[in-house]
Short mmCIF file of C-alpha atoms and ligand atoms in Angstrom, two decimals:
data_model
loop_
_atom_site.label_atom_id
_atom_site.label_comp_id
_atom_site.label_asym_id
_atom_site.label_seq_id
_atom_site.Cartn_x
_atom_site.Cartn_y
_atom_site.Cartn_z
CA UNK Z 1 -23.50 -20.93 20.46
CA UNK Z 2 -27.05 -21.89 21.34
CA UNK Z 3 -29.79 -19.65 20.01
CA UNK Z 4 -32.64 -21.53 21.68
CA UNK Z 5 -35.08 -18.67 21.85
CA UNK Z 6 -34.91 -17.48 18.27
CA UNK Z 7 -38.63 -16.64 18.06
CA UNK Z 8 -38.42 -14.58 21.25
CA UNK Z 9 -35.46 -12.63 20.01
CA UNK Z 10 -37.29 -11.75 16.81
CA UNK Z 11 -40.58 -11.02 18.57
CA UNK Z 12 -38.82 -8.76 21.05
CA UNK Z 13 -37.19 -6.72 18.29
CA UNK Z 14 -40.49 -6.42 16.41
CA UNK Z 15 -42.36 -5.08 19.45
CA UNK Z 16 -41.48 -1.52 18.51
CA UNK Z 17 -44.56 0.30 17.12
CA UNK Z 18 -42.30 1.39 14.27
CA UNK Z 19 -42.66 -2.03 12.66
CA UNK Z 20 -46.45 -1.94 12.82
CA UNK Z 21 -46.34 1.38 10.99
CA UNK Z 22 -44.01 -0.03 8.33
CA UNK Z 23 -46.16 -3.14 8.03
CA UNK Z 24 -49.34 -1.06 7.56
CA UNK Z 25 -47.61 0.95 4.89
CA UNK Z 26 -46.35 -2.15 3.10
CA UNK Z 27 -49.91 -3.47 2.98
CA UNK Z 28 -51.44 -0.19 1.79
CA UNK Z 29 -48.85 0.32 -0.97
CA UNK Z 30 -48.61 -3.37 -1.85
CA UNK Z 31 -44.84 -3.21 -1.48
CA UNK Z 32 -43.44 -6.40 0.12
CA UNK Z 33 -41.03 -5.30 2.85
CA UNK Z 34 -38.37 -7.13 4.85
CA UNK Z 35 -35.79 -6.48 7.52
CA UNK Z 36 -32.51 -7.70 6.15
CA UNK Z 37 -28.76 -8.01 6.47
CA UNK Z 38 -26.65 -6.86 9.39
CA UNK Z 39 -29.66 -5.72 11.37
CA UNK Z 40 -31.27 -9.16 11.39
CA UNK Z 41 -27.91 -10.72 12.25
CA UNK Z 42 -27.49 -8.37 15.20
CA UNK Z 43 -31.04 -8.98 16.50
CA UNK Z 44 -30.44 -12.71 16.54
CA UNK Z 45 -26.95 -12.49 18.02
CA UNK Z 46 -28.24 -9.91 20.52
CA UNK Z 47 -25.57 -7.43 19.55
CA UNK Z 48 -26.01 -3.67 19.97
CA UNK Z 49 -28.11 -2.23 17.16
CA UNK Z 50 -26.57 0.49 15.01
CA UNK Z 51 -28.73 0.90 11.97
CA UNK Z 52 -31.80 -0.75 10.52
CA UNK Z 53 -31.66 -2.20 7.01
CA UNK Z 54 -35.02 -2.54 5.26
CA UNK Z 55 -35.41 -4.10 1.84
CA UNK Z 56 -38.49 -3.52 -0.31
CA UNK Z 57 -39.74 -5.06 -3.52
CA UNK Z 58 -40.48 -1.65 -4.99
CA UNK Z 59 -39.24 1.87 -4.43
CA UNK Z 60 -37.22 2.36 -1.25
CA UNK Z 61 -37.45 6.12 -1.73
CA UNK Z 62 -41.24 6.10 -1.86
CA UNK Z 63 -41.50 3.93 1.28
CA UNK Z 64 -39.09 6.12 3.19
CA UNK Z 65 -40.96 9.29 2.29
CA UNK Z 66 -44.36 7.87 3.22
CA UNK Z 67 -43.04 6.53 6.51
CA UNK Z 68 -41.38 9.85 7.37
CA UNK Z 69 -44.74 11.60 6.93
CA UNK Z 70 -46.36 9.20 9.36
CA UNK Z 71 -43.61 9.50 11.93
CA UNK Z 72 -43.91 13.28 12.18
CA UNK Z 73 -42.76 16.53 10.69
CA UNK Z 74 -39.27 16.56 12.12
CA UNK Z 75 -38.23 13.32 10.42
CA UNK Z 76 -36.04 14.09 7.39
CA UNK Z 77 -35.39 11.73 4.51
CA UNK Z 78 -32.04 11.59 2.76
CA UNK Z 79 -32.31 10.25 -0.77
CA UNK Z 80 -29.46 8.54 -2.62
CA UNK Z 81 -30.94 8.58 -6.10
CA UNK Z 82 -28.16 6.61 -7.77
CA UNK Z 83 -28.77 3.64 -5.54
CA UNK Z 84 -32.57 3.93 -5.29
CA UNK Z 85 -31.98 4.17 -1.58
CA UNK Z 86 -33.35 6.47 1.08
CA UNK Z 87 -32.55 6.82 4.75
CA UNK Z 88 -34.22 8.51 7.65
CA UNK Z 89 -33.13 9.16 11.16
CA UNK Z 90 -35.55 8.21 13.89
CA UNK Z 91 -34.98 7.98 17.64
CA UNK Z 92 -31.21 7.93 17.20
CA UNK Z 93 -31.23 5.14 14.60
CA UNK Z 94 -30.55 5.30 10.87
CA UNK Z 95 -33.26 3.46 9.02
CA UNK Z 96 -32.25 2.64 5.48
CA UNK Z 97 -34.67 1.60 2.73
CA UNK Z 98 -33.24 -0.20 -0.26
CA UNK Z 99 -34.98 -1.68 -3.25
CA UNK Z 100 -34.19 -5.37 -3.81
CA UNK Z 101 -31.33 -5.73 -6.27
CA UNK Z 102 -29.71 -8.23 -8.47
CA UNK Z 103 -26.02 -7.65 -9.06
CA UNK Z 104 -23.65 -8.91 -11.69
CA UNK Z 105 -19.95 -8.18 -11.75
CA UNK Z 106 -17.28 -7.82 -14.38
CA UNK Z 107 -13.83 -9.00 -13.57
CA UNK Z 108 -11.88 -5.74 -13.85
CA UNK Z 109 -14.24 -3.61 -11.83
CA UNK Z 110 -15.73 -3.75 -8.38
CA UNK Z 111 -18.75 -1.75 -9.52
CA UNK Z 112 -21.54 -4.21 -10.31
CA UNK Z 113 -24.25 -3.92 -12.92
CA UNK Z 114 -27.35 -3.46 -10.83
CA UNK Z 115 -30.92 -4.28 -11.76
CA UNK Z 116 -34.14 -4.61 -9.82
CA UNK Z 117 -34.35 -8.07 -8.31
CA UNK Z 118 -36.42 -10.39 -6.16
CA UNK Z 119 -35.98 -11.13 -2.47
CA UNK Z 120 -33.98 -14.19 -3.45
CA UNK Z 121 -31.73 -12.14 -5.80
CA UNK Z 122 -31.08 -9.69 -3.02
CA UNK Z 123 -30.18 -12.42 -0.55
CA UNK Z 124 -27.88 -14.01 -3.15
CA UNK Z 125 -25.78 -10.85 -3.47
CA UNK Z 126 -25.01 -10.72 0.26
CA UNK Z 127 -21.55 -11.60 1.51
CA UNK Z 128 -22.14 -14.18 4.25
CA UNK Z 129 -24.96 -16.51 5.15
CA UNK Z 130 -25.33 -14.78 8.51
CA UNK Z 131 -25.75 -11.46 6.67
CA UNK Z 132 -28.33 -12.82 4.22
CA UNK Z 133 -31.21 -13.40 6.64
CA UNK Z 134 -34.52 -11.60 6.15
CA UNK Z 135 -37.54 -11.10 8.41
CA UNK Z 136 -40.89 -10.40 6.78
CA UNK Z 137 -42.75 -7.26 7.80
CA UNK Z 138 -45.73 -8.19 5.62
CA UNK Z 139 -49.16 -8.79 7.15
CA UNK Z 140 -49.50 -12.32 5.82
CA UNK Z 141 -46.36 -13.67 7.51
CA UNK Z 142 -45.19 -10.87 9.82
CA UNK Z 143 -42.08 -11.91 11.77
CA UNK Z 144 -41.25 -14.95 9.64
CA UNK Z 145 -37.55 -15.60 9.19
CA UNK Z 146 -36.34 -16.28 5.66
CA UNK Z 147 -33.04 -18.13 5.78
CA UNK Z 148 -32.25 -19.66 2.39
CA UNK Z 149 -28.58 -20.48 3.06
CA UNK Z 150 -28.60 -21.88 6.59
CA UNK Z 151 -27.50 -18.65 8.24
CA UNK Z 152 -28.95 -19.65 11.60
CA UNK Z 153 -27.13 -22.98 11.54
CA UNK Z 154 -23.92 -21.09 10.75
CA UNK Z 155 -24.53 -18.78 13.69
CA UNK Z 156 -24.94 -21.83 15.90
CA UNK Z 157 -21.70 -23.24 14.52
CA UNK Z 158 -20.08 -19.78 14.65
CA UNK Z 159 -19.09 -20.05 11.04
CA UNK Z 160 -18.59 -17.50 8.26
CA UNK Z 161 -19.68 -18.96 4.95
CA UNK Z 162 -20.61 -17.31 1.66
CA UNK Z 163 -24.09 -17.95 0.26
CA UNK Z 164 -22.73 -18.80 -3.20
CA UNK Z 165 -19.39 -20.09 -4.49
CA UNK Z 166 -16.78 -18.29 -2.36
CA UNK Z 167 -14.38 -17.82 -5.27
CA UNK Z 168 -17.04 -15.84 -7.12
CA UNK Z 169 -18.19 -13.96 -4.02
CA UNK Z 170 -14.65 -12.79 -3.19
CA UNK Z 171 -13.54 -12.15 -6.71
CA UNK Z 172 -16.70 -10.10 -7.44
CA UNK Z 173 -16.11 -7.79 -4.51
CA UNK Z 174 -12.73 -8.39 -2.88
CA UNK Z 175 -13.60 -6.13 0.07
CA UNK Z 176 -15.61 -9.10 1.31
CA UNK Z 177 -12.33 -10.83 2.17
CA UNK Z 178 -11.51 -8.06 4.61
CA UNK Z 179 -15.08 -8.15 5.90
CA UNK Z 180 -14.75 -11.91 6.50
CA UNK Z 181 -11.67 -11.36 8.62
CA UNK Z 182 -13.22 -8.41 10.45
CA UNK Z 183 -16.38 -10.41 11.29
CA UNK Z 184 -14.28 -13.35 12.41
CA UNK Z 185 -12.58 -11.06 14.92
CA UNK Z 186 -15.67 -9.07 15.95
CA UNK Z 187 -17.95 -12.07 16.39
CA UNK Z 188 -15.36 -14.65 17.39
CA UNK Z 189 -16.46 -16.82 14.43
CA UNK Z 190 -14.35 -19.11 12.27
CA UNK Z 191 -14.03 -18.59 8.53
CA UNK Z 192 -15.15 -21.80 6.86
CA UNK Z 193 -12.31 -23.77 5.23
CA UNK Z 194 -13.55 -23.38 1.67
CA UNK Z 195 -13.99 -19.65 2.15
CA UNK Z 196 -10.52 -19.40 3.67
CA UNK Z 197 -9.00 -21.20 0.70
CA UNK Z 198 -10.90 -18.94 -1.68
CA UNK Z 199 -9.57 -15.90 0.15
CA UNK Z 200 -6.03 -17.22 -0.23
CA UNK Z 201 -6.60 -17.68 -3.96
CA UNK Z 202 -8.15 -14.24 -4.43
CA UNK Z 203 -6.00 -12.17 -2.04
CA UNK Z 204 -4.31 -10.22 -4.84
CA UNK Z 205 -7.71 -8.99 -6.06
CA UNK Z 206 -7.70 -6.59 -3.10
CA UNK Z 207 -5.69 -4.21 -5.27
CA UNK Z 208 -8.92 -2.99 -6.91
CA UNK Z 209 -10.32 -1.93 -3.53
CA UNK Z 210 -9.65 1.57 -2.24
CA UNK Z 211 -7.36 1.85 0.76
CA UNK Z 212 -10.00 3.86 2.62
CA UNK Z 213 -12.37 0.89 2.61
CA UNK Z 214 -9.62 -1.53 3.62
CA UNK Z 215 -8.49 0.61 6.53
CA UNK Z 216 -12.11 0.95 7.70
CA UNK Z 217 -12.19 -2.81 8.15
CA UNK Z 218 -8.78 -2.87 9.83
CA UNK Z 219 -9.85 -0.15 12.24
CA UNK Z 220 -12.98 -2.11 13.11
CA UNK Z 221 -10.66 -5.04 13.91
CA UNK Z 222 -8.37 -2.76 15.90
CA UNK Z 223 -11.29 -1.77 18.12
CA UNK Z 224 -12.10 -5.33 19.20
CA UNK Z 225 -10.82 -7.12 22.29
CA UNK Z 226 -8.25 -9.22 20.40
CA UNK Z 227 -7.19 -7.66 17.10
CA UNK Z 228 -4.30 -10.16 16.89
CA UNK Z 229 -6.75 -12.73 15.51
CA UNK Z 230 -7.37 -10.52 12.48
CA UNK Z 231 -3.71 -9.96 11.69
CA UNK Z 232 -2.98 -13.67 12.03
CA UNK Z 233 -5.81 -14.41 9.60
CA UNK Z 234 -4.51 -11.77 7.19
CA UNK Z 235 -1.14 -13.48 7.42
CA UNK Z 236 -2.55 -16.96 6.91
CA UNK Z 237 -4.36 -16.11 3.70
CA UNK Z 238 -1.61 -13.97 2.19
CA UNK Z 239 -3.32 -10.60 2.53
CA UNK Z 240 -0.88 -9.20 5.09
CA UNK Z 241 2.14 -8.60 2.81
CA UNK Z 242 -0.10 -6.92 0.23
CA UNK Z 243 -1.75 -4.51 2.60
CA UNK Z 244 0.86 -4.13 5.30
CA UNK Z 245 4.31 -5.28 4.14
CA UNK Z 246 6.13 -3.67 7.10
CA UNK Z 247 4.15 -5.81 9.51
CA UNK Z 248 4.62 -8.95 7.42
CA UNK Z 249 8.39 -8.30 7.44
CA UNK Z 250 8.40 -8.70 11.23
CA UNK Z 251 7.57 -12.38 10.96
CA UNK Z 252 10.19 -15.00 11.51
CA UNK Z 253 13.18 -15.82 13.63
CA UNK Z 254 16.84 -15.80 12.62
CA UNK Z 255 19.44 -17.86 14.38
CA UNK Z 256 23.23 -17.46 14.34
CA UNK Z 257 25.63 -19.40 16.60
CA UNK Z 258 22.66 -20.92 18.41
CA UNK Z 259 21.31 -17.46 19.25
CA UNK Z 260 17.79 -16.61 18.10
CA UNK Z 261 15.78 -13.43 18.55
CA UNK Z 262 12.08 -13.46 19.35
CA UNK Z 263 9.51 -13.37 16.56
CA UNK Z 264 8.66 -9.69 16.40
CA UNK Z 265 5.35 -10.24 14.62
CA UNK Z 266 3.90 -12.40 17.38
CA UNK Z 267 5.46 -10.22 20.06
CA UNK Z 268 3.82 -7.14 18.51
CA UNK Z 269 0.44 -8.86 18.35
CA UNK Z 270 0.75 -9.81 21.99
CA UNK Z 271 1.54 -6.20 22.91
CA UNK Z 272 -1.47 -5.07 20.87
CA UNK Z 273 -3.81 -7.50 22.64
CA UNK Z 274 -2.32 -6.50 25.98
CA UNK Z 275 -3.00 -2.84 25.42
CA UNK Z 276 -6.56 -3.58 24.35
CA UNK Z 277 -7.15 -4.71 27.92
CA UNK Z 278 -6.24 -1.28 29.25
CA UNK Z 279 -7.35 1.22 26.60
CA UNK Z 280 -10.07 1.78 24.00
CA UNK Z 281 -8.02 4.52 22.36
CA UNK Z 282 -7.60 3.54 18.71
CA UNK Z 283 -4.39 5.54 18.37
CA UNK Z 284 -2.68 4.07 21.38
CA UNK Z 285 -3.59 0.70 19.88
CA UNK Z 286 -1.96 1.77 16.62
CA UNK Z 287 1.11 2.84 18.57
CA UNK Z 288 1.26 -0.67 20.06
CA UNK Z 289 1.00 -2.21 16.59
CA UNK Z 290 3.78 0.01 15.24
CA UNK Z 291 6.10 0.28 18.24
CA UNK Z 292 8.68 -2.20 16.87
CA UNK Z 293 7.95 -1.67 13.18
CA UNK Z 294 11.58 -0.75 12.46
CA UNK Z 295 13.02 -3.89 14.01
CA UNK Z 296 13.46 -5.67 10.66
CA UNK Z 297 15.41 -2.83 8.99
CA UNK Z 298 17.61 -2.24 12.07
CA UNK Z 299 18.33 -5.89 12.85
CA UNK Z 300 22.02 -6.83 13.22
CA UNK Z 301 23.93 -9.73 14.67
CA UNK Z 302 26.91 -8.53 16.65
CA UNK Z 303 29.59 -11.00 17.69
CA UNK Z 304 29.58 -11.51 21.42
CA UNK Z 305 26.41 -9.50 21.86
CA UNK Z 306 23.81 -11.32 19.80
CA UNK Z 307 20.87 -9.74 17.99
CA UNK Z 308 20.43 -5.99 18.24
CA UNK Z 309 17.87 -3.53 16.93
CA UNK Z 310 19.70 -0.32 17.71
CA UNK Z 311 17.76 2.82 16.91
CA UNK Z 312 14.56 1.00 15.98
CA UNK Z 313 12.55 3.53 17.97
CA UNK Z 314 14.00 6.44 15.95
CA UNK Z 315 13.62 4.77 12.57
CA UNK Z 316 10.18 3.49 13.60
CA UNK Z 317 8.99 7.01 14.39
CA UNK Z 318 10.31 8.10 10.99
CA UNK Z 319 8.41 5.31 9.23
CA UNK Z 320 5.04 6.23 10.76
CA UNK Z 321 4.09 9.09 8.38
CA UNK Z 322 4.74 6.97 5.28
CA UNK Z 323 2.71 4.07 6.65
CA UNK Z 324 -0.15 6.37 7.68
CA UNK Z 325 -0.15 8.02 4.27
CA UNK Z 326 -0.24 4.76 2.36
CA UNK Z 327 -2.92 3.22 4.56
CA UNK Z 328 -4.99 6.44 4.36
CA UNK Z 329 -4.85 6.96 8.09
CA UNK Z 330 -5.11 10.59 9.24
CA UNK Z 331 -2.14 12.90 8.67
CA UNK Z 332 -2.74 14.98 11.75
CA UNK Z 333 -2.07 15.13 15.48
CA UNK Z 334 -3.21 11.49 15.81
CA UNK Z 335 -0.30 10.50 13.60
CA UNK Z 336 2.05 12.73 15.58
CA UNK Z 337 0.88 11.06 18.76
CA UNK Z 338 1.63 7.60 17.34
CA UNK Z 339 5.06 8.82 16.20
CA UNK Z 340 5.81 10.15 19.65
CA UNK Z 341 4.77 6.90 21.33
CA UNK Z 342 6.93 4.85 18.95
CA UNK Z 343 9.88 7.16 19.56
CA UNK Z 344 9.57 7.05 23.36
CA UNK Z 345 8.39 3.46 23.87
CA UNK Z 346 11.68 2.21 25.34
CA UNK Z 347 12.21 5.05 27.77
CA UNK Z 348 10.10 3.77 30.68
CA UNK Z 349 11.61 0.30 30.26
CA UNK Z 350 15.12 1.67 30.49
CA UNK Z 351 14.09 3.49 33.66
CA UNK Z 352 12.56 0.36 35.11
CA UNK Z 353 15.78 -1.56 34.46
CA UNK Z 354 18.07 0.98 36.06
CA UNK Z 355 18.26 2.82 39.30
CA UNK Z 356 15.80 5.62 38.72
CA UNK Z 357 17.31 9.04 39.10
CA UNK Z 358 15.17 12.13 39.52
CA UNK Z 359 16.70 13.77 36.49
CA UNK Z 360 15.87 10.79 34.23
CA UNK Z 361 12.26 11.00 35.45
CA UNK Z 362 12.17 14.74 34.81
CA UNK Z 363 13.47 14.21 31.26
CA UNK Z 364 10.84 11.58 30.56
CA UNK Z 365 8.10 13.88 31.86
CA UNK Z 366 9.47 16.72 29.76
CA UNK Z 367 9.56 14.62 26.57
CA UNK Z 368 6.23 12.83 27.02
CA UNK Z 369 4.24 15.76 28.39
CA UNK Z 370 0.55 15.01 28.81
CA UNK Z 371 0.95 11.66 27.06
CA UNK Z 372 3.03 10.22 29.90
CA UNK Z 373 0.21 8.01 31.24
CA UNK Z 374 -0.46 6.52 27.80
CA UNK Z 375 3.27 5.95 27.31
CA UNK Z 376 3.42 4.07 30.60
CA UNK Z 377 0.51 1.89 29.45
CA UNK Z 378 2.36 1.10 26.23
CA UNK Z 379 5.55 0.23 28.10
CA UNK Z 380 3.66 -2.09 30.44
CA UNK Z 381 1.90 -3.78 27.53
CA UNK Z 382 5.33 -4.31 25.95
CA UNK Z 383 6.35 -6.77 28.70
CA UNK Z 384 5.57 -10.11 27.08
CA UNK Z 385 8.19 -12.34 28.66
CA UNK Z 386 7.06 -15.85 29.56
CA UNK Z 387 9.26 -15.72 32.65
CA UNK Z 388 6.89 -14.79 35.44
CA UNK Z 389 9.55 -13.62 37.87
CA UNK Z 390 10.88 -11.28 35.22
CA UNK Z 391 7.42 -9.91 34.45
CA UNK Z 392 6.69 -9.39 38.14
CA UNK Z 393 9.99 -7.55 38.58
CA UNK Z 394 9.29 -5.24 35.62
CA UNK Z 395 5.79 -4.47 36.77
CA UNK Z 396 7.02 -3.72 40.29
CA UNK Z 397 9.65 -1.39 38.85
CA UNK Z 398 7.05 0.31 36.68
CA UNK Z 399 5.02 0.91 39.80
CA UNK Z 400 8.04 2.62 41.26
CA UNK Z 401 8.53 4.69 38.12
CA UNK Z 402 4.86 5.77 38.24
CA UNK Z 403 5.21 6.82 41.89
CA UNK Z 404 8.34 8.78 41.10
CA UNK Z 405 6.65 10.42 38.13
CA UNK Z 406 3.88 11.62 40.38
CA UNK Z 407 6.21 12.81 43.10
CA UNK Z 408 8.49 14.72 40.74
CA UNK Z 409 5.65 16.25 38.77
CA UNK Z 410 4.15 17.57 42.00
CA UNK Z 411 7.49 19.05 42.95
CA UNK Z 412 8.83 20.36 39.64
CA UNK Z 413 5.89 20.58 37.20
CA UNK Z 414 7.89 19.78 34.06
CA UNK Z 415 5.10 17.85 32.37
CA UNK Z 416 3.97 20.91 30.43
CA UNK Z 417 7.21 22.78 30.68
CA UNK Z 418 6.99 26.55 30.21
CA UNK Z 419 10.35 28.35 30.52
CA UNK Z 420 10.24 30.21 33.87
CA UNK Z 421 12.34 33.02 32.35
CA UNK Z 422 11.17 34.12 28.92
CA UNK Z 423 13.31 35.08 25.94
CA UNK Z 424 11.83 38.59 26.10
CA UNK Z 425 13.02 39.05 29.65
CA UNK Z 426 16.53 37.93 28.74
CA UNK Z 427 16.61 40.39 25.83
CA UNK Z 428 15.31 43.26 27.96
CA UNK Z 429 17.70 42.55 30.81
CA UNK Z 430 20.75 42.64 28.54
CA UNK Z 431 19.52 44.95 25.80
CA UNK Z 432 20.18 42.35 23.11
CA UNK Z 433 18.17 41.37 20.01
CA UNK Z 434 16.95 37.81 19.35
CA UNK Z 435 20.25 35.95 19.06
CA UNK Z 436 22.22 32.80 19.72
CA UNK Z 437 22.91 33.99 23.28
CA UNK Z 438 19.20 34.13 24.14
CA UNK Z 439 18.82 30.52 22.97
CA UNK Z 440 21.89 29.40 24.89
CA UNK Z 441 20.64 30.92 28.13
CA UNK Z 442 17.13 29.51 27.75
CA UNK Z 443 18.55 26.06 27.01
CA UNK Z 444 20.91 26.21 29.96
CA UNK Z 445 18.02 27.10 32.27
CA UNK Z 446 15.95 24.18 30.96
CA UNK Z 447 18.89 21.78 31.36
CA UNK Z 448 19.57 23.01 34.90
CA UNK Z 449 15.94 22.35 35.84
CA UNK Z 450 15.89 18.90 34.25
CA UNK Z 451 19.19 18.01 35.92
CA UNK Z 452 17.81 19.19 39.26
CA UNK Z 453 20.42 21.92 39.76
CA UNK Z 454 17.69 24.49 40.25
CA UNK Z 455 13.95 24.26 40.81
CA UNK Z 456 11.39 25.15 38.19
CA UNK Z 457 10.95 28.53 39.81
CA UNK Z 458 11.26 32.12 38.55
CA UNK Z 459 13.65 33.44 41.19
CA UNK Z 460 16.08 30.52 40.95
CA UNK Z 461 15.93 30.60 37.15
CA UNK Z 462 16.53 34.36 37.09
CA UNK Z 463 19.61 34.04 39.27
CA UNK Z 464 20.85 31.17 37.12
CA UNK Z 465 20.40 33.42 34.08
CA UNK Z 466 22.56 36.12 35.70
CA UNK Z 467 25.38 33.63 36.23
CA UNK Z 468 25.12 32.14 32.76
CA UNK Z 469 25.02 35.60 31.09
CA UNK Z 470 28.08 36.58 33.06
CA UNK Z 471 29.93 33.57 31.66
CA UNK Z 472 28.92 34.69 28.17
CA UNK Z 473 30.26 38.19 28.89
CA UNK Z 474 26.89 39.95 28.67
CA UNK Z 475 26.35 43.25 30.52
CA UNK Z 476 23.10 43.83 32.37
CA UNK Z 477 21.37 47.09 31.50
CA UNK Z 478 18.29 46.78 33.74
P1 ATP F 1 -21.45 -3.31 10.30
O1 ATP F 1 -22.66 -2.42 10.18
O2 ATP F 1 -21.19 -3.88 11.62
O3 ATP F 1 -20.24 -2.69 9.70
P2 ATP F 1 -22.87 -4.90 8.40
O4 ATP F 1 -22.79 -6.32 7.95
O5 ATP F 1 -24.17 -4.46 8.95
O6 ATP F 1 -21.71 -4.62 9.40
P3 ATP F 1 -23.19 -2.84 6.47
O7 ATP F 1 -22.17 -2.11 5.69
O8 ATP F 1 -24.05 -2.11 7.43
O9 ATP F 1 -22.42 -4.02 7.18
O10 ATP F 1 -24.06 -3.60 5.40
C1 ATP F 1 -25.35 -4.12 5.68
C2 ATP F 1 -25.57 -5.43 4.92
O11 ATP F 1 -25.31 -5.25 3.53
C3 ATP F 1 -24.62 -6.54 5.33
O12 ATP F 1 -25.04 -7.24 6.46
C4 ATP F 1 -24.64 -7.43 4.08
O13 ATP F 1 -25.79 -8.20 4.01
C5 ATP F 1 -24.69 -6.40 2.98
N1 ATP F 1 -23.34 -6.02 2.54
C6 ATP F 1 -22.58 -4.99 2.95
N2 ATP F 1 -21.42 -4.95 2.31
C7 ATP F 1 -21.42 -5.98 1.44
C8 ATP F 1 -20.52 -6.48 0.45
N3 ATP F 1 -19.35 -5.88 0.25
N4 ATP F 1 -20.89 -7.56 -0.26
C9 ATP F 1 -22.07 -8.14 -0.05
N5 ATP F 1 -22.96 -7.75 0.85
C10 ATP F 1 -22.67 -6.67 1.58
MG1 MG F 2 -24.73 -2.40 9.49
#
């Protein structure tokens, strides 16, 4: 990467009148003030700006309150007393003021002892050299970059390095290992060899980090263009089996009688990257990651047939709630959606392999409902064969399946199936209470529609009901 106009990038960011106001304030209160951390990194890498981190040698709360007064009445300050931090929201950005700190850690805890520190102390406690840059907002050297650890050179080399000894950095706060991997994926940077080795040595320290914070990093990875990079890194440094044993179990290839199956870990990662090309939906991406999760526990070698994974879609769907719970992912309709996608992921492929009958299409529409388009995306992403003819044939067949889906939905509207004859009507017509017979008739009507024996239409369904009730020996009273 060539950052040849570093000064311009900084000058451009500092053009905002906001920084003049902060600089004036810093001068008046004699509180040295700096832009720092992720914000400086993102200015220099020209990434979208999310929040502004400001570090002061003094009280962050006092600075924030004074600035808010100058910016206008409507600007509210949120104070986090415990951390000596204050934040305010201005023009859609969160501006956070933090007093410079010095941190020291004890081995059994991830909560550091914090004391007031110098600029240098505060830069020392940062996780990566590219996150430890500061820009002065003080009158004397306004706009000067302070880069004690060669952060700019590391940006040029696209390298993630810790400012201090990586073993100490990662052992002090093991979340930094997940942050390293997440930044590697987000920025397309390489983790420096020494840091990578230190991560491998300290991987087990992640156990002191809450799952919520770990999954935050994983979700940030999941939302990038190529999350596979992150999972491969987690695998390489030994984090994967600790955080995500089900995924780690997918690695590897078995061979019997010269027959090998594909490596399900790499296949899954390919499917995940594929789907990232067609959707930004985090949960569809999770469905891609988990679609084959039950392949290891269902794997069998059958003489004459080779490797099979019978029922992996059913077991996989069953495994989803446990995985979501452990990883602290939501236990709500998002999880149900992922379960449904895992359960149904083979259905479009089976259709694409076979001659497509209308009734098979109707059943798929009925089962997938409004998620049918997302399910089709997942099935298409699942085609990872290296054989181009095969891929082309599948994709052509999927096109056919999509056309059929559209045609049949227009004709039969089973996507959001509502029974054309209600249970109440059946009960009224035959003067019967809620009973097995009502269920049988309703089911038979649904089956007849899905099989294409009758249309999804009240009159046809009503007549079908009369015939079915007759068979059951019911007497019409209305
Ligand atoms: P993003 O905002 O994209 O998640 P970021 O690096 O800006 O990434 P923040 O949580 O906003 O992350 O933190 C701001 C800065 O605080 C970081 O750039 C880094 O300098 C420092 N920081 C955050 N978390 C840690 C940590 N666990 N260890 C050391 N420094 C940290
Ligand atoms: Mg940030």
